[in-house]
Coordinates of C-alpha atoms in Angstrom, one line a residue:
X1 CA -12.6 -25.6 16.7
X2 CA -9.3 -24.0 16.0
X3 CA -9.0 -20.1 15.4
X4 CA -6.9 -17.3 14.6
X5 CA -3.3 -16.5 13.8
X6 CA -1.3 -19.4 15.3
X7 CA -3.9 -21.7 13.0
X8 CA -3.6 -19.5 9.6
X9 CA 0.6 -19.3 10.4
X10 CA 0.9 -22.8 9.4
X11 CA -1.5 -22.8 6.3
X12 CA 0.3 -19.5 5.3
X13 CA 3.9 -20.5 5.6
X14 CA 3.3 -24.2 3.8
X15 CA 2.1 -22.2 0.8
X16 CA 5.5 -19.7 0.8
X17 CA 7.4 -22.8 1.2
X18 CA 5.9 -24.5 -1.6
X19 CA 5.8 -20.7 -4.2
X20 CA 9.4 -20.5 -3.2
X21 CA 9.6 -24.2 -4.1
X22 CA 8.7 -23.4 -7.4
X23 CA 10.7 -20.5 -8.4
X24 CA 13.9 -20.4 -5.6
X25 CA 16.1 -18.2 -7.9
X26 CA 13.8 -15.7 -8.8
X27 CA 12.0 -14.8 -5.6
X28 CA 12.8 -12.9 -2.6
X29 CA 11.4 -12.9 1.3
X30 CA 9.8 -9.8 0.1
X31 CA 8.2 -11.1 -3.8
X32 CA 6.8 -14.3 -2.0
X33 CA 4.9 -11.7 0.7
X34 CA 3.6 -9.5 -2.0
X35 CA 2.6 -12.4 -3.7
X36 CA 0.3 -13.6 -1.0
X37 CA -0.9 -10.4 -0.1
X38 CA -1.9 -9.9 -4.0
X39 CA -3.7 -13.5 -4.3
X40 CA -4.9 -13.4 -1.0
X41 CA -9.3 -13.3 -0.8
X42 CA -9.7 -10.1 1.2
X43 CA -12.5 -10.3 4.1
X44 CA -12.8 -7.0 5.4
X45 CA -11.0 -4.4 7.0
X46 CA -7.3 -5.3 7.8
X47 CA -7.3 -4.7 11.6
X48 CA -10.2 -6.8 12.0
X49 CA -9.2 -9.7 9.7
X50 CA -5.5 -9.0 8.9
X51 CA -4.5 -9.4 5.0
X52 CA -7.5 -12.3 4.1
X53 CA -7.7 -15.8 3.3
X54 CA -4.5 -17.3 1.6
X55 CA -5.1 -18.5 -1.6
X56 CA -2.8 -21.2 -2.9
X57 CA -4.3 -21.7 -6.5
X58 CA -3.9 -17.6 -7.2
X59 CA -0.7 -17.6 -5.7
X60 CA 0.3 -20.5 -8.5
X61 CA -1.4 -18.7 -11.0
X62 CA 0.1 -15.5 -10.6
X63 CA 4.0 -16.5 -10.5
X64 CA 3.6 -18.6 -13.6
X65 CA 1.3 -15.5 -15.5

């Protein structure tokens, strides 16, 4: 079983590349991080588990509210 960061980097950067994807013109470096930080599911304290679970369908959801 795979774990930790260098597992989640990939997960979390396909989902940037794909909310940029969508809206290239009207999003920054900065909106697509506050997006996933937003829409992410939060699973405890951040210095334990860092800023939670990416989640691509509330990611979607938000940028096209």
């Amino acid at each position: 079983m795979n774990l930790g960061t260098s597992m989640a980097s990939a997960h979390v950067t396909g989902v940037a590349a794909q909310i940029w994807g969508a809206k290239p013109d009207l999003l920054k470096n900065k909106d697509i991080r506050k997006i996933l930080d937003k829409t992410a599911t939060k699973l405890g304290k951040k210095r334990t588990y860092g800023y939670g679970l990416v989640d691509a369908l509330k990611a979607f959801d938000y940028i096209w509210e």
